[in-house]
PDB file of C-alpha atoms and ligand atoms in Angstrom:
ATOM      1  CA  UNK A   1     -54.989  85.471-162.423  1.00  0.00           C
ATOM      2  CA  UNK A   2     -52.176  85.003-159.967  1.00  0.00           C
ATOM      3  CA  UNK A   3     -49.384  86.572-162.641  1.00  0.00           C
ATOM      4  CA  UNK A   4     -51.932  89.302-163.566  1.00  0.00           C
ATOM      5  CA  UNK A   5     -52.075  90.546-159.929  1.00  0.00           C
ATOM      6  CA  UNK A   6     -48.527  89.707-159.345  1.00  0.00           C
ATOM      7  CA  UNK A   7     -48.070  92.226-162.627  1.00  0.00           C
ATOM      8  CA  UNK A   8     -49.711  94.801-161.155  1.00  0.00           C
ATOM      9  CA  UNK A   9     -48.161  94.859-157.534  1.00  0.00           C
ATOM     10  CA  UNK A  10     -44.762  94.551-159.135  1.00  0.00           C
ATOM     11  CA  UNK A  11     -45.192  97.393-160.954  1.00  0.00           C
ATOM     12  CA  UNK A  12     -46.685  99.965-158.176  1.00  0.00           C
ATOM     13  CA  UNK A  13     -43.807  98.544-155.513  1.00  0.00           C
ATOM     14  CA  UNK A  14     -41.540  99.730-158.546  1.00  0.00           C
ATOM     15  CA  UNK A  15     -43.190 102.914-158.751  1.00  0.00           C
ATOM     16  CA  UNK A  16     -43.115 103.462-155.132  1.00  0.00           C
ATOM     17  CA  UNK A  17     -39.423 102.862-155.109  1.00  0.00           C
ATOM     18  CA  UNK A  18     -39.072 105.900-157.416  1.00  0.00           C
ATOM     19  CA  UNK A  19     -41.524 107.780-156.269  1.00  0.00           C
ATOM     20  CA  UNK A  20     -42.049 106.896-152.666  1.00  0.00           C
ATOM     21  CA  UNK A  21     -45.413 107.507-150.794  1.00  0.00           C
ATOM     22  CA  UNK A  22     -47.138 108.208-154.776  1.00  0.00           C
ATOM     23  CA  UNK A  23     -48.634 104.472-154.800  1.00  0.00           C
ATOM     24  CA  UNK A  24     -51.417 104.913-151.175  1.00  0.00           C
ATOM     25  CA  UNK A  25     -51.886 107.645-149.302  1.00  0.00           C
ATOM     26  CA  UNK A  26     -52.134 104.703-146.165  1.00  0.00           C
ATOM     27  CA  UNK A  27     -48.905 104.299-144.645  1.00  0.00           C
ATOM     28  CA  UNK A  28     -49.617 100.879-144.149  1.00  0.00           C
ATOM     29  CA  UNK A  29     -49.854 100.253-147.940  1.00  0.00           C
ATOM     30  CA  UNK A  30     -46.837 102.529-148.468  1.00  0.00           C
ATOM     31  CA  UNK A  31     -44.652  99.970-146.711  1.00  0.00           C
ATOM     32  CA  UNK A  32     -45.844  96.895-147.705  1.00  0.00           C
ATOM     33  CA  UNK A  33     -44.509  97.967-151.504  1.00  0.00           C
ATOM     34  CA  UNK A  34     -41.160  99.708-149.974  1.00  0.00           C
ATOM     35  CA  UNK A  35     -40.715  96.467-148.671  1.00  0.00           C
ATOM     36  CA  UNK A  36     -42.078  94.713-151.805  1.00  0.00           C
ATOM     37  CA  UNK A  37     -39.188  96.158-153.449  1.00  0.00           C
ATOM     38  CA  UNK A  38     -36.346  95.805-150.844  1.00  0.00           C
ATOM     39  CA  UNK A  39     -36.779  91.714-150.300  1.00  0.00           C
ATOM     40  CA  UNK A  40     -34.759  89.950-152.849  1.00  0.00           C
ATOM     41  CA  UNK A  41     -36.288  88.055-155.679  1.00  0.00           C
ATOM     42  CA  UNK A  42     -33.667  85.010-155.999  1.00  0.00           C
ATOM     43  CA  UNK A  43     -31.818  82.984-154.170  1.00  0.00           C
ATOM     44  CA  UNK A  44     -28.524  84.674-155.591  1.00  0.00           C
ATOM     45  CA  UNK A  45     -30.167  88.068-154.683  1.00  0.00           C
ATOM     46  CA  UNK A  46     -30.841  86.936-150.861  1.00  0.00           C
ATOM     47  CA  UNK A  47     -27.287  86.007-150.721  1.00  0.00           C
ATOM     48  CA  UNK A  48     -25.997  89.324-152.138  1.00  0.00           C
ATOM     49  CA  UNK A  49     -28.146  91.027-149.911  1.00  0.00           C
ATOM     50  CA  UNK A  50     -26.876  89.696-146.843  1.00  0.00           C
ATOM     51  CA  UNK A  51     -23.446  90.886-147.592  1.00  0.00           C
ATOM     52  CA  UNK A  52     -21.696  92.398-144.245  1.00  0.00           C
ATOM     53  CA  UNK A  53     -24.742  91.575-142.415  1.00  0.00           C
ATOM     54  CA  UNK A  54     -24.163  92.630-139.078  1.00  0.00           C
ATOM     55  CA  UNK A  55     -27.707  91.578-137.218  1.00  0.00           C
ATOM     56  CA  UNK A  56     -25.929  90.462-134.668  1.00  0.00           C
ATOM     57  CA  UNK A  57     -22.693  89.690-132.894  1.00  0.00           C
ATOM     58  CA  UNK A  58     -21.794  86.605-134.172  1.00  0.00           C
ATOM     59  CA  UNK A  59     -20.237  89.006-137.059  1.00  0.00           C
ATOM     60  CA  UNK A  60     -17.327  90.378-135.217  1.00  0.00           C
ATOM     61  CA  UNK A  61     -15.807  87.101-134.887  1.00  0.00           C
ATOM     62  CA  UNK A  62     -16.612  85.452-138.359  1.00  0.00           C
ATOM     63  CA  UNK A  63     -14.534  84.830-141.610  1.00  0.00           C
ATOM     64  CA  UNK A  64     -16.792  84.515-144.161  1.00  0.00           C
ATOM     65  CA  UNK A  65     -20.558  84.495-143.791  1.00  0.00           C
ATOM     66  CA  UNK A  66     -21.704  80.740-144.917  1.00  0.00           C
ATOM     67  CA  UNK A  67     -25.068  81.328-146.906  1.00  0.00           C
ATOM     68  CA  UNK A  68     -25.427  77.752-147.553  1.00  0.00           C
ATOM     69  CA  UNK A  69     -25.075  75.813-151.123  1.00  0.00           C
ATOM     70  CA  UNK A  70     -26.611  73.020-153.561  1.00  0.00           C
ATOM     71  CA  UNK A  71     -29.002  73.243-156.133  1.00  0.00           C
ATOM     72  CA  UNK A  72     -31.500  76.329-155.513  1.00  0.00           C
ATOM     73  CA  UNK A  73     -34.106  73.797-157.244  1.00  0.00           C
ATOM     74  CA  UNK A  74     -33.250  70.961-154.828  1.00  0.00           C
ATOM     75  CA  UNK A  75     -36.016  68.185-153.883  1.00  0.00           C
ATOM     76  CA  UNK A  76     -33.773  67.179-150.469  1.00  0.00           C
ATOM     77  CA  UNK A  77     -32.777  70.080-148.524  1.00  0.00           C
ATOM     78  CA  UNK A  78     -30.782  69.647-145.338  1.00  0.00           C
ATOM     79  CA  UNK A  79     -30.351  72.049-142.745  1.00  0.00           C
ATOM     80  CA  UNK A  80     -27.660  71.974-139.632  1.00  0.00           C
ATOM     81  CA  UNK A  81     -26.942  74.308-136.990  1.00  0.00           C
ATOM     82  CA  UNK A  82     -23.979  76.651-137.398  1.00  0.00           C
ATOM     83  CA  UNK A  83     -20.884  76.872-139.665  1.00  0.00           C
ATOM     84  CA  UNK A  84     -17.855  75.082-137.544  1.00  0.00           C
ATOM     85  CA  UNK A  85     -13.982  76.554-137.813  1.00  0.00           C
ATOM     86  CA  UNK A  86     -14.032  75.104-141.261  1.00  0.00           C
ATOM     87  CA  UNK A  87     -16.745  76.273-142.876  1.00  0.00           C
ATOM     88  CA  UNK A  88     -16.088  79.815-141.459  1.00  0.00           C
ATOM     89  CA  UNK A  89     -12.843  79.568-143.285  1.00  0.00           C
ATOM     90  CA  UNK A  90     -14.278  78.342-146.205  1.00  0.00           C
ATOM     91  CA  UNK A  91     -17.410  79.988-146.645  1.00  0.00           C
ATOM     92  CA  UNK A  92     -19.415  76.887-147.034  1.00  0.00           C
ATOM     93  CA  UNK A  93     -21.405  74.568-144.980  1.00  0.00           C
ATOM     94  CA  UNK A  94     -20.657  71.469-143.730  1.00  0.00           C
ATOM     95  CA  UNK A  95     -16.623  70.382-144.665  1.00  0.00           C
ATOM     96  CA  UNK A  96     -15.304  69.391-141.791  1.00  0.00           C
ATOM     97  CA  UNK A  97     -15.490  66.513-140.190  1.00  0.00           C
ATOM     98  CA  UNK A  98     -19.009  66.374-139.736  1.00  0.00           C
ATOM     99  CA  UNK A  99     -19.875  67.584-143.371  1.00  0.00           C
ATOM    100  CA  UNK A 100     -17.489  64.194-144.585  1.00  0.00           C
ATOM    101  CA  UNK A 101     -19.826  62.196-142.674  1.00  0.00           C
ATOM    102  CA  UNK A 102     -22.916  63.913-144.336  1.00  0.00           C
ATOM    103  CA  UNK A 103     -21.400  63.744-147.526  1.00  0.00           C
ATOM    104  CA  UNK A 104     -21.694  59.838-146.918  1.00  0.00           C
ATOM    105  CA  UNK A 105     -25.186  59.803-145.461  1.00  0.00           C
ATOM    106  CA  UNK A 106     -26.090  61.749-148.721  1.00  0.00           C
ATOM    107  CA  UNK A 107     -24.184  59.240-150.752  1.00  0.00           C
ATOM    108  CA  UNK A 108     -25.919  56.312-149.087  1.00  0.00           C
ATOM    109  CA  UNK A 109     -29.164  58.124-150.001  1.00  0.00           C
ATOM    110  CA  UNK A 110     -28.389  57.476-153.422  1.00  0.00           C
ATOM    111  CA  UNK A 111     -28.274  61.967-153.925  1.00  0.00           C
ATOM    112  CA  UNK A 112     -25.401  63.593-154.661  1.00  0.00           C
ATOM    113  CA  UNK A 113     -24.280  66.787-152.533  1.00  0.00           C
ATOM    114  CA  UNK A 114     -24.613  68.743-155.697  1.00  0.00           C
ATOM    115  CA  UNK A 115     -28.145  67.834-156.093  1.00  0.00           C
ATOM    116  CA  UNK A 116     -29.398  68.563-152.836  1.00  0.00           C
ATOM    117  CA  UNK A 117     -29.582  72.141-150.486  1.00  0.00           C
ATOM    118  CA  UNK A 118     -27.513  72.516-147.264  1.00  0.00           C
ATOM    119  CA  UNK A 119     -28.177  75.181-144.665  1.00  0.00           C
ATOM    120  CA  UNK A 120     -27.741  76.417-141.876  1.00  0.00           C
ATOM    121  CA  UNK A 121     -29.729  77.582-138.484  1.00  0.00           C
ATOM    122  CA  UNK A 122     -27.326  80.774-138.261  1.00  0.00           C
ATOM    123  CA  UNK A 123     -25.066  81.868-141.112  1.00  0.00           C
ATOM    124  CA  UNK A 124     -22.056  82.706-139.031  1.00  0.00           C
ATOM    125  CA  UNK A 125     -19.590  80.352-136.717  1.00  0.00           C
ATOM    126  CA  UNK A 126     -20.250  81.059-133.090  1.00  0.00           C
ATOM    127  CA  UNK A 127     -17.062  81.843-131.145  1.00  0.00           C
ATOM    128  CA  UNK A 128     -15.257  78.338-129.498  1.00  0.00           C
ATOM    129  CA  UNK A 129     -18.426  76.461-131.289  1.00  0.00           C
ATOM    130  CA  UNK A 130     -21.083  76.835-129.176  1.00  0.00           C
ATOM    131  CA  UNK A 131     -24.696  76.790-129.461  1.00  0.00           C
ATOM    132  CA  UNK A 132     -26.115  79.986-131.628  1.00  0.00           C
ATOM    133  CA  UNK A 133     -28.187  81.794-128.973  1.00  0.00           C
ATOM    134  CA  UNK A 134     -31.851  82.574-129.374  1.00  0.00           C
ATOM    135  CA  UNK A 135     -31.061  86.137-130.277  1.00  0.00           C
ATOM    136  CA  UNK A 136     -29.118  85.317-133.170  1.00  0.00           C
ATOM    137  CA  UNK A 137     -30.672  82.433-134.304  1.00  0.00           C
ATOM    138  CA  UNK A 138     -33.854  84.955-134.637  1.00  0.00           C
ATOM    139  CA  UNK A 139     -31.848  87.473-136.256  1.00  0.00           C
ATOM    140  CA  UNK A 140     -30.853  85.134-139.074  1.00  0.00           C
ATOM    141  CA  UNK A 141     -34.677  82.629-139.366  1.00  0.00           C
ATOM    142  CA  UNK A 142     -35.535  85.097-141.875  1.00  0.00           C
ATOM    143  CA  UNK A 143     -32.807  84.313-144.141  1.00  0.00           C
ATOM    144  CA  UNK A 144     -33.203  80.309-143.750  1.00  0.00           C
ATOM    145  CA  UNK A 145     -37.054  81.014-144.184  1.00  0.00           C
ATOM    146  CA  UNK A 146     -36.382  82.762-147.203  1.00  0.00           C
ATOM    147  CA  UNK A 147     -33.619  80.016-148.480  1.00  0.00           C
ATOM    148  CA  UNK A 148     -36.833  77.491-147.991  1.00  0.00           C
ATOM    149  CA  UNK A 149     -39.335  79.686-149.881  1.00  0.00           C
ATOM    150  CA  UNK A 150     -37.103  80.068-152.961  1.00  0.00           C
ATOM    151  CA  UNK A 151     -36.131  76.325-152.771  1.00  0.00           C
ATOM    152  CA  UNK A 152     -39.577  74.770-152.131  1.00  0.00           C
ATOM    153  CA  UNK A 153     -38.043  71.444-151.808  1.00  0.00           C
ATOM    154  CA  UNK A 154     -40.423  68.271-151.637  1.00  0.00           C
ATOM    155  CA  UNK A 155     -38.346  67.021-147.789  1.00  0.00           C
ATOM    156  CA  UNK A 156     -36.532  68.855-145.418  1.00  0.00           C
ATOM    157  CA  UNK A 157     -34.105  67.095-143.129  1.00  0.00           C
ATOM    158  CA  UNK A 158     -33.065  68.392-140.263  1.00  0.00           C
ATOM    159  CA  UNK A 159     -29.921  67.465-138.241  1.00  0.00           C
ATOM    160  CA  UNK A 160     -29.872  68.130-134.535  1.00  0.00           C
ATOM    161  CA  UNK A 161     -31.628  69.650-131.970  1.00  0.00           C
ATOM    162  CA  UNK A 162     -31.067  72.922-132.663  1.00  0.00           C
ATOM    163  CA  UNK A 163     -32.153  72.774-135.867  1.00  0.00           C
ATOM    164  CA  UNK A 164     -35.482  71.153-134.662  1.00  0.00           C
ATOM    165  CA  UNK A 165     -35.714  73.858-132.246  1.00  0.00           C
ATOM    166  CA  UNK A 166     -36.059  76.657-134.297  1.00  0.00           C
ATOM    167  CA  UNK A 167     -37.301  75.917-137.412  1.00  0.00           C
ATOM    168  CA  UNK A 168     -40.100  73.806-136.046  1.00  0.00           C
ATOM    169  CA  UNK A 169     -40.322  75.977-132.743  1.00  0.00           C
ATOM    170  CA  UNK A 170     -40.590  73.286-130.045  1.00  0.00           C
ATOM    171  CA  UNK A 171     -39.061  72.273-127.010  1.00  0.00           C
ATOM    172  CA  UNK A 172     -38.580  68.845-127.760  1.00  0.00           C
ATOM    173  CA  UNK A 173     -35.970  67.145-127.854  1.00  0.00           C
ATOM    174  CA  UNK A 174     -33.921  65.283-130.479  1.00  0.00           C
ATOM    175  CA  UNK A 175     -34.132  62.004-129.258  1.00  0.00           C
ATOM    176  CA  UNK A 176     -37.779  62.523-129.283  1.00  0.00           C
ATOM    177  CA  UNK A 177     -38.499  64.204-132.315  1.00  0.00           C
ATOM    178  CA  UNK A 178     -36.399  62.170-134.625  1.00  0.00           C
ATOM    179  CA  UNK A 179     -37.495  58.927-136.947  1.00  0.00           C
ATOM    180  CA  UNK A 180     -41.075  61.068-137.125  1.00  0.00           C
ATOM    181  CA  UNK A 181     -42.405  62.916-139.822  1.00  0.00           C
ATOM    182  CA  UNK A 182     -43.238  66.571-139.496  1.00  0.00           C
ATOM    183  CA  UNK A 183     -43.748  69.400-141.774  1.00  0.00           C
ATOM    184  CA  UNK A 184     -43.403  73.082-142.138  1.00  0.00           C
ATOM    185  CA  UNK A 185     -45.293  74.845-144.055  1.00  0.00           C
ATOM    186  CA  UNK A 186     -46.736  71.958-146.032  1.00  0.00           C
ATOM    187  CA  UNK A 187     -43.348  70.452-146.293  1.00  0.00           C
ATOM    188  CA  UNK A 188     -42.037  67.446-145.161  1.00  0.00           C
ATOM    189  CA  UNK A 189     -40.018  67.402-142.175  1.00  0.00           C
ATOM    190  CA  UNK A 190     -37.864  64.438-141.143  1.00  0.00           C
ATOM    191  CA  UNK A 191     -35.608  65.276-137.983  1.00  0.00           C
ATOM    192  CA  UNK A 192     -32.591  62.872-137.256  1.00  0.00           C
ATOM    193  CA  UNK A 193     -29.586  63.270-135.474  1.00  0.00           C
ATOM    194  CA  UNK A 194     -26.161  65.769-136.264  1.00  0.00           C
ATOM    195  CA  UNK A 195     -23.444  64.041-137.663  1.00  0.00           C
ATOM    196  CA  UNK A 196     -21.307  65.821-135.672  1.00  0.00           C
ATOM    197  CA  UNK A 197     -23.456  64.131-132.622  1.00  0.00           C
ATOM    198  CA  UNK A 198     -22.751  60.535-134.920  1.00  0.00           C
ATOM    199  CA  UNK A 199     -19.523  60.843-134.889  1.00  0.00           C
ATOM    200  CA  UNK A 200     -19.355  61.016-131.217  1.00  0.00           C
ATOM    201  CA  UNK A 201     -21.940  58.369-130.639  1.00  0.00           C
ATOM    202  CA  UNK A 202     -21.300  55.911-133.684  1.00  0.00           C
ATOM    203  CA  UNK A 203     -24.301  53.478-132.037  1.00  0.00           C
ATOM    204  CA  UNK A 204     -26.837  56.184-132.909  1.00  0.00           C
ATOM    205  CA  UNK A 205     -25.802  55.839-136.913  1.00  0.00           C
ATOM    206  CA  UNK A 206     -28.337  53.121-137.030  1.00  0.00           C
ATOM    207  CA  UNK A 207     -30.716  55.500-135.950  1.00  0.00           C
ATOM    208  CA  UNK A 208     -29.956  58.056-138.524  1.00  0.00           C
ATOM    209  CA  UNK A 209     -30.212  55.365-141.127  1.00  0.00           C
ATOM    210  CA  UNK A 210     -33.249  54.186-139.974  1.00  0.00           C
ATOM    211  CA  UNK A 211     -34.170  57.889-140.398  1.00  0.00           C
ATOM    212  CA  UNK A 212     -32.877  58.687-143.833  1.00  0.00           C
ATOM    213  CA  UNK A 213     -34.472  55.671-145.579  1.00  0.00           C
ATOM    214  CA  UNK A 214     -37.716  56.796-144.585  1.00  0.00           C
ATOM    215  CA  UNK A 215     -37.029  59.721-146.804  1.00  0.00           C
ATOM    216  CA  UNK A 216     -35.437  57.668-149.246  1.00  0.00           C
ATOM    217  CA  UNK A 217     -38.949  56.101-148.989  1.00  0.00           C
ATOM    218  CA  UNK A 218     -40.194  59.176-149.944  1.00  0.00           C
ATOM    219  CA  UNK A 219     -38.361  59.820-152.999  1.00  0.00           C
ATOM    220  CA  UNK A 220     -38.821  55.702-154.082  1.00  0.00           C
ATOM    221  CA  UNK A 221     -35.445  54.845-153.138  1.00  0.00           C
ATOM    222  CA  UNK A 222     -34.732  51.689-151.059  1.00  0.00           C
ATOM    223  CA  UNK A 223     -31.564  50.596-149.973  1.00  0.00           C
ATOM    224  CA  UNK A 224     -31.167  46.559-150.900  1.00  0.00           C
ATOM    225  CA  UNK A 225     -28.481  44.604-149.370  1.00  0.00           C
TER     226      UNK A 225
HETATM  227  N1  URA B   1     -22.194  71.792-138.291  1.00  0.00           N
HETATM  228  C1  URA B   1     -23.299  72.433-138.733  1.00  0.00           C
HETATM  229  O1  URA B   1     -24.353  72.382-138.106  1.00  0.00           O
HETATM  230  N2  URA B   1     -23.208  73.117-139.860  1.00  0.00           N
HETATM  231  C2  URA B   1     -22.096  73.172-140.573  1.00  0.00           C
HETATM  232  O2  URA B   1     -22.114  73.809-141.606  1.00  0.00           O
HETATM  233  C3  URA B   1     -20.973  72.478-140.102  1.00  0.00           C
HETATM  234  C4  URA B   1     -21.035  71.805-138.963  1.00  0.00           C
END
């Protein structure tokens, strides 16, 4: 029933794009299938589409705009803050110093990088590394929202606060969020800390272990001495 109906509003938003206002006289029906037509169908097509995206300021300062990367039909997605000096150079998220680390924590979770989804809050590096700012972190949720609805994966993890903050829109703090589960939109959510945070604080790792094999948990995977 579902791919019937889908059928049928494919084909009047593609009618409408040829023929715009022909599909409802009500403008309110009008630009649901203008817009039908104008959000990208893929992964791939969400990442062509944000091509010289300038939404907001962080693009006057950035390289290259770091969509994120993995396997668009991941199980594990994990999803940091902001690109860093590297990965503004490179395009690609997490491969600095921080991404080594979470190359190992992925490791240790018996995935491989390849296999899983990394992300990013904001898809450009915020000048001297600071925080993304609420206006551009908004400016670039619907992309990340987006990169989760085309993934579906069965567990997000989510490193650091600011991460926590705006995909799960609280207040609350890492310290206080992490080690519990959580979802969005029916998916599993497991909050831990940022390996850039872990490799500042090394006695938190244990932590973030303690963390990840509850997801490893999740995808029957145990860690034996
Ligand atoms: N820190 C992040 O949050 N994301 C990256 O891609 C790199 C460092």
């Amino acid at each position: 029933m579902t791919d019937f109906f889908d059928q049928i509003c494919k084909v009047l938003a593609e009618t409408e794009a040829k023929r715009p206002g022909s599909v409802s006289a009500s403008p309110e029906v009008s630009q649901f299938f203008s817009e039908a037509v104008k959000s990208p169908d893929s992964l791939a097509k969400l990442q062509e589409s944000l091509q010289g995206c300038c939404r907001c300021n962080l693009h006057c300062q950035r390289k290259n705009i770091v969509f994120g990367e993995g396997n668009p039909q991941a199980r594990l997605m994990f999803i940091g803050e902001a690109p860093g000096f590297d990965e503004d150079r490179m395009g690609r998220p997490f491969v600095g110093k921080a991404g080594q680390l979470l190359d190992k924590m992925i490791t240790a979770m018996q995935f491989s990088r390849e296999e899983v989804y990394i992300a990013n809050i904001v898809k450009c590096r915020p000048p001297d590394n600071r925080a993304p700012a609420p206006e551009e972190a908004e400016c670039c949720m619907p992309v990340l929202k987006q990169q989760i609805g085309f993934i579906r994966p069965e567990v997000i993890v989510l490193l650091g606060a600011v991460a926590v903050k705006y995909l799960l829109n609280t207040t609350s703090g890492i310290s206080k969020m992490r080690g519990r589960w959580t979802s969005y939109e029916n998916i599993p959510v497991m909050p831990t800390f940022h390996p850039a945070f872990l490799l500042r604080q090394e006695s938190a790792k244990r932590d973030a272990w303690a963390d990840l094999q509850q997801v490893m948990a999740r995808f029957g995977k145990f860690h034996r001495r």
